[in-house]
mmCIF file of C-alpha atoms in Angstrom:
data_model
loop_
_atom_site.group_PDB
_atom_site.id
_atom_site.type_symbol
_atom_site.label_atom_id
_atom_site.label_comp_id
_atom_site.label_asym_id
_atom_site.label_seq_id
_atom_site.Cartn_x
_atom_site.Cartn_y
_atom_site.Cartn_z
ATOM 1 C CA UNK A 1 -62.452 -32.291 30.720
ATOM 2 C CA UNK A 2 -62.719 -32.405 26.911
ATOM 3 C CA UNK A 3 -63.802 -28.768 26.852
ATOM 4 C CA UNK A 4 -60.771 -27.687 28.893
ATOM 5 C CA UNK A 5 -58.432 -29.604 26.572
ATOM 6 C CA UNK A 6 -60.031 -28.029 23.485
ATOM 7 C CA UNK A 7 -59.709 -24.544 24.993
ATOM 8 C CA UNK A 8 -56.062 -25.196 25.854
ATOM 9 C CA UNK A 9 -55.239 -26.418 22.321
ATOM 10 C CA UNK A 10 -57.111 -23.514 20.721
ATOM 11 C CA UNK A 11 -55.218 -21.058 22.958
ATOM 12 C CA UNK A 12 -51.836 -22.518 22.025
ATOM 13 C CA UNK A 13 -52.648 -22.441 18.316
ATOM 14 C CA UNK A 14 -53.994 -18.890 18.591
ATOM 15 C CA UNK A 15 -50.976 -17.583 20.475
ATOM 16 C CA UNK A 16 -48.477 -19.231 18.125
ATOM 17 C CA UNK A 17 -50.207 -17.558 15.169
ATOM 18 C CA UNK A 18 -49.589 -14.123 16.698
ATOM 19 C CA UNK A 19 -45.805 -14.211 16.513
ATOM 20 C CA UNK A 20 -44.088 -11.375 14.686
ATOM 21 C CA UNK A 21 -42.385 -12.036 11.345
ATOM 22 C CA UNK A 22 -38.581 -11.928 11.403
ATOM 23 C CA UNK A 23 -37.157 -8.451 10.982
ATOM 24 C CA UNK A 24 -35.644 -7.527 7.632
ATOM 25 C CA UNK A 25 -31.866 -7.158 7.938
ATOM 26 C CA UNK A 26 -30.483 -3.659 7.575
ATOM 27 C CA UNK A 27 -28.619 -3.081 4.276
ATOM 28 C CA UNK A 28 -25.184 -3.188 5.938
ATOM 29 C CA UNK A 29 -25.946 -6.451 7.761
ATOM 30 C CA UNK A 30 -25.574 -8.521 4.615
ATOM 31 C CA UNK A 31 -22.390 -6.962 3.243
ATOM 32 C CA UNK A 32 -20.736 -9.580 1.016
ATOM 33 C CA UNK A 33 -18.145 -9.693 -1.744
ATOM 34 C CA UNK A 34 -20.891 -10.745 -4.168
ATOM 35 C CA UNK A 35 -23.031 -7.729 -3.277
ATOM 36 C CA UNK A 36 -20.091 -5.380 -3.838
ATOM 37 C CA UNK A 37 -19.098 -7.040 -7.126
ATOM 38 C CA UNK A 38 -22.653 -7.259 -8.447
ATOM 39 C CA UNK A 39 -24.255 -4.030 -7.316
ATOM 40 C CA UNK A 40 -21.607 -1.327 -6.885
ATOM 41 C CA UNK A 41 -20.758 0.363 -10.175
ATOM 42 C CA UNK A 42 -18.588 3.301 -11.202
ATOM 43 C CA UNK A 43 -20.871 6.314 -11.707
ATOM 44 C CA UNK A 44 -23.349 5.345 -8.945
ATOM 45 C CA UNK A 45 -24.564 8.101 -6.672
ATOM 46 C CA UNK A 46 -23.692 8.082 -2.987
ATOM 47 C CA UNK A 47 -27.409 7.724 -2.167
ATOM 48 C CA UNK A 48 -27.591 4.546 -4.273
ATOM 49 C CA UNK A 49 -24.535 3.145 -2.472
ATOM 50 C CA UNK A 50 -26.238 3.746 0.893
ATOM 51 C CA UNK A 51 -29.342 1.902 -0.362
ATOM 52 C CA UNK A 52 -27.229 -1.140 -1.274
ATOM 53 C CA UNK A 53 -24.621 -1.248 1.508
ATOM 54 C CA UNK A 54 -25.973 0.984 4.257
ATOM 55 C CA UNK A 55 -23.971 3.696 5.977
ATOM 56 C CA UNK A 56 -20.167 3.391 5.932
ATOM 57 C CA UNK A 57 -18.110 2.708 9.063
ATOM 58 C CA UNK A 58 -15.577 5.409 8.182
ATOM 59 C CA UNK A 59 -15.972 8.543 6.076
ATOM 60 C CA UNK A 60 -12.849 10.493 5.122
ATOM 61 C CA UNK A 61 -11.420 12.575 2.273
ATOM 62 C CA UNK A 62 -8.455 12.142 -0.065
ATOM 63 C CA UNK A 63 -5.759 14.699 -0.944
ATOM 64 C CA UNK A 64 -8.196 16.528 -3.307
ATOM 65 C CA UNK A 65 -10.932 16.663 -0.602
ATOM 66 C CA UNK A 66 -13.073 14.024 -2.356
ATOM 67 C CA UNK A 67 -15.043 11.650 -0.126
ATOM 68 C CA UNK A 68 -13.788 8.139 0.580
ATOM 69 C CA UNK A 69 -16.097 5.663 2.325
ATOM 70 C CA UNK A 70 -14.840 2.579 4.133
ATOM 71 C CA UNK A 71 -16.995 -0.390 5.105
ATOM 72 C CA UNK A 72 -15.267 -2.752 7.509
ATOM 73 C CA UNK A 73 -16.980 -5.968 8.600
ATOM 74 C CA UNK A 74 -15.624 -8.709 10.857
ATOM 75 C CA UNK A 75 -17.503 -11.927 11.597
ATOM 76 C CA UNK A 76 -16.681 -15.012 13.617
ATOM 77 C CA UNK A 77 -18.212 -18.459 13.164
ATOM 78 C CA UNK A 78 -17.848 -20.905 16.034
ATOM 79 C CA UNK A 79 -18.275 -24.638 15.648
ATOM 80 C CA UNK A 80 -18.502 -27.126 18.500
ATOM 81 C CA UNK A 81 -18.067 -30.853 18.017
ATOM 82 C CA UNK A 82 -18.595 -33.547 20.578
ATOM 83 C CA UNK A 83 -17.642 -37.183 20.455
ATOM 84 C CA UNK A 84 -18.416 -39.829 22.998
ATOM 85 C CA UNK A 85 -17.958 -43.519 23.375
ATOM 86 C CA UNK A 86 -19.134 -46.068 25.874
ATOM 87 C CA UNK A 87 -17.915 -49.545 26.608
ATOM 88 C CA UNK A 88 -18.994 -52.141 29.098
ATOM 89 C CA UNK A 89 -17.760 -55.369 30.475
ATOM 90 C CA UNK A 90 -19.772 -57.678 32.667
ATOM 91 C CA UNK A 91 -18.639 -55.924 35.833
ATOM 92 C CA UNK A 92 -16.655 -52.932 34.692
ATOM 93 C CA UNK A 93 -17.893 -50.024 32.594
ATOM 94 C CA UNK A 94 -16.299 -47.028 31.043
ATOM 95 C CA UNK A 95 -17.284 -43.774 29.418
ATOM 96 C CA UNK A 96 -15.196 -41.312 27.447
ATOM 97 C CA UNK A 97 -16.399 -37.946 26.162
ATOM 98 C CA UNK A 98 -14.467 -35.359 24.246
ATOM 99 C CA UNK A 99 -15.415 -31.897 23.044
ATOM 100 C CA UNK A 100 -13.694 -29.688 20.478
ATOM 101 C CA UNK A 101 -14.433 -26.215 19.271
ATOM 102 C CA UNK A 102 -13.025 -24.140 16.467
ATOM 103 C CA UNK A 103 -13.525 -20.599 15.282
ATOM 104 C CA UNK A 104 -13.259 -19.092 11.818
ATOM 105 C CA UNK A 105 -12.904 -15.354 11.426
ATOM 106 C CA UNK A 106 -13.653 -13.434 8.260
ATOM 107 C CA UNK A 107 -13.030 -9.798 7.408
ATOM 108 C CA UNK A 108 -14.314 -7.728 4.506
ATOM 109 C CA UNK A 109 -13.070 -4.200 3.880
ATOM 110 C CA UNK A 110 -14.632 -2.143 1.084
ATOM 111 C CA UNK A 111 -13.229 1.245 0.034
ATOM 112 C CA UNK A 112 -15.379 3.442 -2.216
ATOM 113 C CA UNK A 113 -13.941 6.634 -3.698
ATOM 114 C CA UNK A 114 -16.214 9.410 -4.945
ATOM 115 C CA UNK A 115 -15.609 12.227 -7.409
ATOM 116 C CA UNK A 116 -16.512 15.898 -6.954
ATOM 117 C CA UNK A 117 -20.151 15.227 -7.996
ATOM 118 C CA UNK A 118 -20.474 12.494 -5.290
ATOM 119 C CA UNK A 119 -20.487 9.682 -7.872
ATOM 120 C CA UNK A 120 -18.427 6.497 -7.457
ATOM 121 C CA UNK A 121 -15.132 6.932 -9.317
ATOM 122 C CA UNK A 122 -13.431 3.783 -8.004
ATOM 123 C CA UNK A 123 -13.912 1.005 -5.457
ATOM 124 C CA UNK A 124 -11.902 -1.890 -4.077
ATOM 125 C CA UNK A 125 -12.344 -4.616 -1.497
ATOM 126 C CA UNK A 126 -10.273 -7.063 0.494
ATOM 127 C CA UNK A 127 -11.657 -10.335 1.884
ATOM 128 C CA UNK A 128 -9.743 -12.544 4.318
ATOM 129 C CA UNK A 129 -10.634 -15.739 6.113
ATOM 130 C CA UNK A 130 -8.587 -17.414 8.829
#
């Protein structure tokens, strides 16, 4: 019996040690205002922008046929809250439960304008939360 228990415990420990490490997020998965403010600079190459932010959602050109990249990210956070109470009397009892949920949505739009040499000439961003 002890041998079977030891084998079972060793198997569980061995299997749990074989789990894969969490995957690294793709560059665009962690698009934040701070990343744009801190890492995007005028004069950066388009390749360097892709390394920092990933591929853009939209690629277009302006009136002079220069590239304009748009990154558009929308995220929603949901929060659930539950409250319950319970009261008793000698004979009678009661129970009340209540549940609430709320959602917060955030959007971040980044526009990066390139010059003829594919270097950042200007960038802007808009962040909203509601």
